[in-house]
Amino acid sequence: MEQIPQRQPTRSVKVKNTVIGGGSRIKIQSMTTARVTDDDICGELAALKAEGCDIVRVAVNDVADALAIKSRDFLGMPVVADIHFDYKLALLAIENGADKVRVNPSNLGARENFVKVIHCARAHHVPIRIGANCGSVHDAVNVGQSVSDSLKEYVGVCENEGFYDIVLSVKSSSVLQTIELNREVSRIFDYPLHLGVTEAGTLSGGSIKNAIGIGALLADGIGDTIRVSLSAAPYEEVACAKRILRALDLYGGVKIVSCPTCGRKKADVIALASELERATSSINADITIAVMGCEVNGPGEAKQADLGVAGAVGGGAVLFEKGKLIKKLTKEEIIPELLKYIDSYSK
Ligand code: SF4
């Protein structure tokens, strides 16, 4: 029997109208490739919203970006200002409506600069994601120690100021290092953790790296919000994040299982499963659908599915529910009929 991972308890941190941690649903984040000042961002934001992005991050390079946050419509998604080096941009972004800021305190200069960001965030009820970077250290043992020590120091600064609206993250492009470091961080802190494998690569290769890195941690019950980092359109990051979460039963929606096909196949499973995945990606029904190649083995192999089709002689399929045959379908009826059944499950 499948087990939903037991989540490690963390504090809850409010980001505008949503919550990270505290046992809440794991939130999906992405980052726009367009600048806040660039109107191309509108298309990216619409696609992210449609795909189910919970929280969107934008790069704040300069004063113009920070000021533009105020007038940009983020379609209801909380917006995170990503700051490097200039703490004044963090202050300006918060004052202009950023719902959260992401900083690496080690690149903000003097300690009092970070403290000024904390004071500003507290005044505006805005949380801070504190990132620790291990990119420049190559010794795995020392990296772990150095990252933990850095985070302890930064968290200590926040706590000394009475500020607890903190989300933590550890940045590594190595899958194994990502897993090890986050396990270590989760043993030390009870602040929510932001997971991701950075610079993971392309849609295909990067998805696998993220699925392993993020997935292994989620299976351990670690992680409160995730960002799948891909060299692809931002909405693809959200689609991949949903697949990772669904694979672990941590996200609702239609789950598709399909066979790899073999010489017994009587239906084009590859085309059917892909079409069904596209058609159901945003449908809010907790249901598992099987797409199987033949009626000889298909219904039996997929009896755990709520609903399924298996290819039949002549190019059509049989429709089955919990392994029990319901009716025969022509090739053209397969997708519409499945969607009709899925619709009845979502009511
Ligand atoms: S369900 Fe049928 S077609 Fe698919 S892998 Fe099994 S035997 Fe082959």
CSV table of C-alpha atoms and ligand atoms in Angstrom, one decimal:
chain,number,residue,atom,x,y,z
A,1,MET,CA,0.0,0.0,0.0
A,2,GLU,CA,1.3,3.5,-0.9
A,3,GLN,CA,2.3,5.7,2.0
A,4,ILE,CA,2.2,9.5,1.9
A,5,PRO,CA,5.5,10.7,3.4
A,6,GLN,CA,5.2,11.9,7.0
A,7,ARG,CA,6.1,15.5,6.9
A,8,GLN,CA,8.7,16.8,9.3
A,9,PRO,CA,7.1,19.5,11.4
A,10,THR,CA,8.1,23.1,10.6
A,11,ARG,CA,7.0,26.6,11.6
A,12,SER,CA,4.5,28.2,9.3
A,13,VAL,CA,5.4,31.4,7.4
A,14,LYS,CA,2.8,33.6,5.8
A,15,VAL,CA,3.6,35.0,2.3
A,16,LYS,CA,0.8,37.4,1.4
A,17,ASN,CA,-2.3,35.1,1.2
A,18,THR,CA,-0.5,31.8,1.2
A,19,VAL,CA,1.4,29.7,3.8
A,20,ILE,CA,4.7,27.9,3.6
A,21,GLY,CA,5.4,25.2,6.2
A,22,GLY,CA,3.4,24.2,9.3
A,23,GLY,CA,2.1,21.1,7.5
A,24,SER,CA,0.4,23.1,4.8
A,25,ARG,CA,0.4,21.8,1.2
A,26,ILE,CA,3.8,22.0,-0.4
A,27,LYS,CA,3.9,25.2,-2.4
A,28,ILE,CA,5.2,25.4,-6.0
A,29,GLN,CA,7.4,28.3,-7.0
A,30,SER,CA,9.0,29.4,-10.2
A,31,MET,CA,10.9,32.4,-11.4
A,32,THR,CA,10.2,34.6,-14.5
A,33,THR,CA,12.9,34.8,-17.2
A,34,ALA,CA,11.6,38.3,-18.1
A,35,ARG,CA,12.4,41.4,-15.9
A,36,VAL,CA,9.6,43.0,-13.9
A,37,THR,CA,10.0,46.1,-16.1
A,38,ASP,CA,9.6,44.1,-19.3
A,39,ASP,CA,6.0,43.6,-20.6
A,40,ASP,CA,7.0,40.1,-21.8
A,41,ILE,CA,6.6,39.1,-18.2
A,42,CYS,CA,2.8,39.3,-18.5
A,43,GLY,CA,2.7,36.2,-20.8
A,44,GLU,CA,5.0,34.3,-18.4
A,45,LEU,CA,2.9,35.2,-15.4
A,46,ALA,CA,-0.4,34.1,-17.1
A,47,ALA,CA,1.2,30.8,-18.1
A,48,LEU,CA,2.5,30.3,-14.5
A,49,LYS,CA,-0.9,31.1,-13.0
A,50,ALA,CA,-2.7,28.7,-15.4
A,51,GLU,CA,-0.3,25.9,-14.6
A,52,GLY,CA,-0.8,26.3,-10.9
A,53,CYS,CA,2.2,28.2,-9.6
A,54,ASP,CA,1.7,29.2,-6.0
A,55,ILE,CA,4.5,31.8,-5.6
A,56,VAL,CA,6.5,33.7,-8.3
A,57,ARG,CA,10.0,35.1,-8.0
A,58,VAL,CA,11.5,37.9,-9.9
A,59,ALA,CA,15.0,39.2,-10.2
A,60,VAL,CA,15.5,42.7,-8.8
A,61,ASN,CA,18.6,44.0,-10.6
A,62,ASP,CA,18.2,47.7,-10.0
A,63,VAL,CA,15.9,50.4,-8.8
A,64,ALA,CA,13.7,50.3,-11.8
A,65,ASP,CA,12.9,46.6,-11.1
A,66,ALA,CA,12.2,47.3,-7.5
A,67,LEU,CA,9.9,50.1,-8.3
A,68,ALA,CA,8.1,48.2,-11.1
A,69,ILE,CA,6.8,45.6,-8.6
A,70,LYS,CA,4.3,48.1,-7.4
A,71,SER,CA,2.5,48.5,-10.7
A,72,ARG,CA,2.9,44.9,-12.1
A,73,ASP,CA,-0.1,42.6,-11.9
A,74,PHE,CA,1.1,39.3,-10.5
A,75,LEU,CA,-2.4,37.7,-10.9
A,76,GLY,CA,-2.8,37.1,-7.3
A,77,MET,CA,0.4,35.1,-6.9
A,78,PRO,CA,2.7,36.3,-4.0
A,79,VAL,CA,5.9,37.8,-5.5
A,80,VAL,CA,9.4,37.2,-4.2
A,81,ALA,CA,12.1,39.7,-4.9
A,82,ASP,CA,15.4,38.1,-5.6
A,83,ILE,CA,18.2,40.3,-4.3
A,84,HIS,CA,21.9,40.0,-4.8
A,85,PHE,CA,24.6,42.3,-3.3
A,86,ASP,CA,22.6,45.5,-2.8
A,87,TYR,CA,20.6,45.5,0.4
A,88,LYS,CA,19.0,48.8,-0.5
A,89,LEU,CA,17.2,47.0,-3.4
A,90,ALA,CA,15.7,44.6,-0.8
A,91,LEU,CA,14.3,47.6,1.2
A,92,LEU,CA,13.0,49.2,-2.0
A,93,ALA,CA,11.4,46.0,-3.2
A,94,ILE,CA,9.6,45.5,0.2
A,95,GLU,CA,8.4,49.1,0.2
A,96,ASN,CA,7.1,48.6,-3.3
A,97,GLY,CA,5.0,45.5,-2.6
A,98,ALA,CA,7.3,42.5,-2.6
A,99,ASP,CA,5.6,39.8,-0.5
A,100,LYS,CA,8.9,38.1,0.4
A,101,VAL,CA,12.6,38.7,-0.3
A,102,ARG,CA,15.3,36.2,-1.0
A,103,VAL,CA,18.8,37.1,0.1
A,104,ASN,CA,22.1,35.5,0.7
A,105,PRO,CA,23.3,37.5,3.7
A,106,SER,CA,26.9,36.8,2.8
A,107,ASN,CA,26.7,38.9,-0.3
A,108,LEU,CA,25.0,41.9,1.3
A,109,GLY,CA,28.1,43.4,2.8
A,110,ALA,CA,28.3,44.5,6.4
A,111,ARG,CA,26.1,42.7,9.0
A,112,GLU,CA,24.1,45.9,9.6
A,113,ASN,CA,22.9,45.8,6.0
A,114,PHE,CA,21.2,42.4,6.7
A,115,VAL,CA,19.8,43.8,9.9
A,116,LYS,CA,18.3,46.7,8.0
A,117,VAL,CA,16.6,44.2,5.6
A,118,ILE,CA,15.2,42.3,8.7
A,119,HIS,CA,13.8,45.5,10.2
A,120,CYS,CA,12.2,46.5,7.0
A,121,ALA,CA,10.7,43.0,6.4
A,122,ARG,CA,9.3,43.0,10.0
A,123,ALA,CA,7.7,46.4,9.5
A,124,HIS,CA,6.0,45.2,6.4
A,125,HIS,CA,5.1,41.6,7.6
A,126,VAL,CA,7.2,40.2,4.8
A,127,PRO,CA,9.2,36.9,5.3
A,128,ILE,CA,12.8,36.5,4.2
A,129,ARG,CA,14.2,33.4,2.4
A,130,ILE,CA,17.8,33.0,3.5
A,131,GLY,CA,19.9,31.2,1.0
A,132,ALA,CA,23.3,29.6,1.7
A,133,ASN,CA,25.5,29.0,-1.2
A,134,CYS,CA,27.9,26.0,-1.4
A,135,GLY,CA,29.0,26.5,-5.0
A,136,SER,CA,32.5,27.6,-4.2
A,137,VAL,CA,33.4,24.8,-1.8
A,138,HIS,CA,34.2,21.3,-3.3
A,139,ASP,CA,34.9,19.2,-0.2
A,140,ALA,CA,31.6,17.5,0.6
A,141,VAL,CA,32.3,17.2,4.3
A,142,ASN,CA,33.4,20.8,4.7
A,143,VAL,CA,30.5,22.1,2.6
A,144,GLY,CA,28.0,20.6,4.9
A,145,GLN,CA,29.7,22.2,8.0
A,146,SER,CA,30.2,25.5,6.3
A,147,VAL,CA,26.5,25.7,5.1
A,148,SER,CA,25.2,24.7,8.5
A,149,ASP,CA,27.4,27.3,10.2
A,150,SER,CA,26.4,30.0,7.8
A,151,LEU,CA,22.7,29.3,8.3
A,152,LYS,CA,23.1,29.2,12.1
A,153,GLU,CA,24.8,32.6,11.9
A,154,TYR,CA,22.1,34.2,9.7
A,155,VAL,CA,19.2,32.7,11.6
A,156,GLY,CA,20.9,33.9,14.8
A,157,VAL,CA,21.0,37.4,13.5
A,158,CYS,CA,17.2,37.2,12.7
A,159,GLU,CA,16.3,35.7,16.0
A,160,ASN,CA,18.4,38.3,17.9
A,161,GLU,CA,16.2,40.9,16.2
A,162,GLY,CA,13.0,39.0,17.2
A,163,PHE,CA,12.4,38.0,13.6
A,164,TYR,CA,11.1,34.5,12.8
A,165,ASP,CA,9.4,34.7,9.4
A,166,ILE,CA,12.2,32.8,7.8
A,167,VAL,CA,12.4,30.2,5.0
A,168,LEU,CA,15.8,28.5,4.5
A,169,SER,CA,17.4,27.2,1.4
A,170,VAL,CA,20.7,25.6,0.4
A,171,LYS,CA,21.9,25.9,-3.1
A,172,SER,CA,23.8,23.2,-4.9
A,173,SER,CA,23.8,21.9,-8.5
A,174,SER,CA,24.8,18.5,-7.3
A,175,VAL,CA,21.9,16.2,-6.6
A,176,LEU,CA,23.6,14.2,-3.9
A,177,GLN,CA,24.9,17.3,-2.2
A,178,THR,CA,21.4,18.8,-2.3
A,179,ILE,CA,20.0,15.8,-0.6
A,180,GLU,CA,22.7,15.6,2.1
A,181,LEU,CA,22.7,19.3,2.9
A,182,ASN,CA,19.0,19.6,3.2
A,183,ARG,CA,18.8,16.6,5.4
A,184,GLU,CA,21.4,18.2,7.6
A,185,VAL,CA,19.6,21.6,7.6
A,186,SER,CA,16.3,19.9,8.5
A,187,ARG,CA,17.9,18.2,11.5
A,188,ILE,CA,19.1,21.6,12.9
A,189,PHE,CA,16.2,24.0,12.1
A,190,ASP,CA,12.4,23.9,12.3
A,191,TYR,CA,12.1,26.8,9.8
A,192,PRO,CA,10.4,25.8,6.5
A,193,LEU,CA,12.7,24.6,3.8
A,194,HIS,CA,12.8,25.7,0.1
A,195,LEU,CA,14.0,22.8,-2.0
A,196,GLY,CA,15.6,22.8,-5.4
A,197,VAL,CA,18.5,21.6,-7.5
A,198,THR,CA,20.1,24.6,-9.0
A,199,GLU,CA,21.3,24.9,-12.6
A,200,ALA,CA,19.8,21.5,-13.2
A,201,GLY,CA,19.8,21.8,-16.9
A,202,THR,CA,17.3,21.2,-19.7
A,203,LEU,CA,13.7,20.1,-19.6
A,204,SER,CA,14.5,16.4,-19.9
A,205,GLY,CA,17.8,16.0,-18.0
A,206,GLY,CA,17.0,18.7,-15.5
A,207,SER,CA,13.6,17.2,-14.7
A,208,ILE,CA,15.3,14.0,-13.7
A,209,LYS,CA,17.9,15.7,-11.5
A,210,ASN,CA,15.1,17.6,-9.8
A,211,ALA,CA,12.9,14.6,-9.4
A,212,ILE,CA,15.7,12.7,-7.7
A,213,GLY,CA,17.0,15.5,-5.5
A,214,ILE,CA,13.7,17.1,-4.5
A,215,GLY,CA,11.9,13.7,-4.6
A,216,ALA,CA,14.3,12.0,-2.2
A,217,LEU,CA,13.9,14.8,0.3
A,218,LEU,CA,10.1,14.9,0.0
A,219,ALA,CA,10.0,11.1,0.5
A,220,ASP,CA,11.9,11.8,3.8
A,221,GLY,CA,9.2,14.3,4.7
A,222,ILE,CA,11.6,17.2,4.2
A,223,GLY,CA,10.6,20.3,2.3
A,224,ASP,CA,7.8,22.9,2.4
A,225,THR,CA,8.1,24.6,-0.9
A,226,ILE,CA,9.9,23.6,-4.1
A,227,ARG,CA,11.3,25.3,-7.2
A,228,VAL,CA,12.2,23.0,-10.1
A,229,SER,CA,15.1,24.9,-11.8
A,230,LEU,CA,15.1,24.2,-15.6
A,231,SER,CA,16.5,25.9,-18.7
A,232,ALA,CA,12.9,25.9,-20.1
A,233,ALA,CA,9.8,28.2,-20.0
A,234,PRO,CA,8.9,28.9,-16.4
A,235,TYR,CA,5.5,27.1,-16.6
A,236,GLU,CA,7.4,23.9,-17.4
A,237,GLU,CA,9.1,24.2,-14.0
A,238,VAL,CA,5.6,24.2,-12.4
A,239,ALA,CA,4.4,21.3,-14.6
A,240,CYS,CA,7.5,19.3,-13.5
A,241,ALA,CA,7.0,20.2,-9.9
A,242,LYS,CA,3.4,19.0,-10.0
A,243,ARG,CA,4.6,15.6,-11.5
A,244,ILE,CA,7.1,15.2,-8.7
A,245,LEU,CA,4.6,16.0,-6.0
A,246,ARG,CA,1.9,13.8,-7.6
A,247,ALA,CA,4.3,10.9,-7.8
A,248,LEU,CA,4.6,11.1,-4.0
A,249,ASP,CA,0.9,11.6,-3.5
A,250,LEU,CA,1.6,15.2,-2.2
A,251,TYR,CA,-0.5,17.0,-4.8
A,252,GLY,CA,-4.0,16.4,-6.0
A,253,GLY,CA,-5.2,16.1,-9.5
A,254,VAL,CA,-5.3,13.3,-12.1
A,255,LYS,CA,-2.5,10.8,-11.9
A,256,ILE,CA,-1.8,8.8,-15.1
A,257,VAL,CA,-0.3,5.4,-15.1
A,258,SER,CA,0.5,3.8,-18.5
A,259,CYS,CA,2.3,0.7,-19.7
A,260,PRO,CA,5.5,0.9,-21.7
A,261,THR,CA,3.7,-1.3,-24.4
A,262,CYS,CA,5.1,-4.4,-26.0
A,263,GLY,CA,4.4,-6.7,-28.9
A,264,ARG,CA,0.9,-7.3,-27.5
A,265,LYS,CA,-0.3,-3.7,-27.8
A,266,LYS,CA,-3.5,-2.9,-29.6
A,267,ALA,CA,-3.6,0.8,-28.9
A,268,ASP,CA,-1.2,3.8,-29.4
A,269,VAL,CA,-0.5,4.2,-25.6
A,270,ILE,CA,2.2,6.8,-26.2
A,271,ALA,CA,-0.2,9.1,-28.0
A,272,LEU,CA,-3.2,8.4,-25.8
A,273,ALA,CA,-1.3,8.9,-22.5
A,274,SER,CA,0.4,12.1,-23.7
A,275,GLU,CA,-2.9,13.5,-24.9
A,276,LEU,CA,-4.6,12.6,-21.6
A,277,GLU,CA,-1.8,14.1,-19.5
A,278,ARG,CA,-2.1,17.4,-21.4
A,279,ALA,CA,-5.9,17.4,-21.2
A,280,THR,CA,-6.0,16.7,-17.5
A,281,SER,CA,-3.0,18.6,-16.1
A,282,SER,CA,-5.3,21.3,-14.6
A,283,ILE,CA,-8.3,19.2,-13.6
A,284,ASN,CA,-8.9,19.1,-9.9
A,285,ALA,CA,-9.9,15.4,-9.4
A,286,ASP,CA,-8.0,13.0,-7.2
A,287,ILE,CA,-8.2,10.0,-9.5
A,288,THR,CA,-5.7,7.6,-11.1
A,289,ILE,CA,-6.2,6.7,-14.8
A,290,ALA,CA,-4.5,3.8,-16.5
A,291,VAL,CA,-3.8,3.7,-20.2
A,292,MET,CA,-2.8,0.2,-21.1
A,293,GLY,CA,-1.8,-1.4,-24.4
A,294,CYS,CA,-3.8,-4.6,-24.4
A,295,GLU,CA,-6.9,-6.1,-22.8
A,296,VAL,CA,-5.0,-9.3,-22.1
A,297,ASN,CA,-2.9,-7.9,-19.3
A,298,GLY,CA,-3.9,-4.3,-19.0
A,299,PRO,CA,-7.0,-4.3,-16.7
A,300,GLY,CA,-5.3,-6.8,-14.3
A,301,GLU,CA,-2.0,-4.9,-14.2
A,302,ALA,CA,-3.8,-1.6,-13.6
A,303,LYS,CA,-6.5,-2.8,-11.2
A,304,GLN,CA,-5.3,-0.2,-8.6
A,305,ALA,CA,-6.3,2.6,-10.9
A,306,ASP,CA,-9.8,4.1,-10.5
A,307,LEU,CA,-10.4,4.1,-14.2
A,308,GLY,CA,-8.6,2.9,-17.3
A,309,VAL,CA,-8.6,1.9,-20.9
A,310,ALA,CA,-6.9,-1.1,-22.5
A,311,GLY,CA,-6.3,-1.5,-26.2
A,312,ALA,CA,-8.7,-3.9,-27.9
A,313,VAL,CA,-8.5,-5.8,-31.2
A,314,GLY,CA,-9.5,-3.5,-34.0
A,315,GLY,CA,-7.9,-0.3,-32.6
A,316,GLY,CA,-10.5,0.6,-30.0
A,317,ALA,CA,-10.3,0.0,-26.2
A,318,VAL,CA,-12.1,-1.5,-23.3
A,319,LEU,CA,-13.0,0.9,-20.5
A,320,PHE,CA,-12.6,-0.5,-17.0
A,321,GLU,CA,-13.3,0.8,-13.5
A,322,LYS,CA,-11.3,-0.6,-10.6
A,323,GLY,CA,-10.3,-3.5,-12.9
A,324,LYS,CA,-13.9,-4.3,-13.9
A,325,LEU,CA,-15.0,-4.0,-17.5
A,326,ILE,CA,-17.5,-1.3,-18.2
A,327,LYS,CA,-17.8,-1.1,-22.0
A,328,LYS,CA,-16.0,-1.1,-25.3
A,329,LEU,CA,-14.9,2.1,-27.0
A,330,THR,CA,-14.0,3.0,-30.5
A,331,LYS,CA,-10.6,4.7,-31.0
A,332,GLU,CA,-12.3,8.1,-31.4
A,333,GLU,CA,-14.3,7.6,-28.2
A,334,ILE,CA,-11.4,6.9,-25.9
A,335,ILE,CA,-10.3,10.4,-24.8
A,336,PRO,CA,-13.7,12.0,-24.7
A,337,GLU,CA,-15.2,9.1,-22.7
A,338,LEU,CA,-12.3,9.2,-20.2
A,339,LEU,CA,-12.7,12.9,-19.8
A,340,LYS,CA,-16.4,12.5,-19.2
A,341,TYR,CA,-15.7,9.9,-16.4
A,342,ILE,CA,-13.0,12.1,-14.9
A,343,ASP,CA,-15.5,15.0,-14.9
A,344,SER,CA,-17.9,12.9,-12.9
A,345,TYR,CA,-15.2,12.1,-10.4
A,346,SER,CA,-14.4,15.8,-9.9
A,347,LYS,CA,-17.9,16.6,-8.8
B,1,SF4,S1,-0.4,-4.0,-20.8
B,1,SF4,FE1,-0.3,-5.3,-22.6
B,1,SF4,S2,0.7,-4.0,-24.1
B,1,SF4,FE2,1.1,-3.1,-22.2
B,1,SF4,S3,3.1,-3.9,-21.5
B,1,SF4,FE3,1.5,-5.2,-20.6
B,1,SF4,S4,1.3,-6.9,-22.0
B,1,SF4,FE4,2.3,-5.2,-23.2
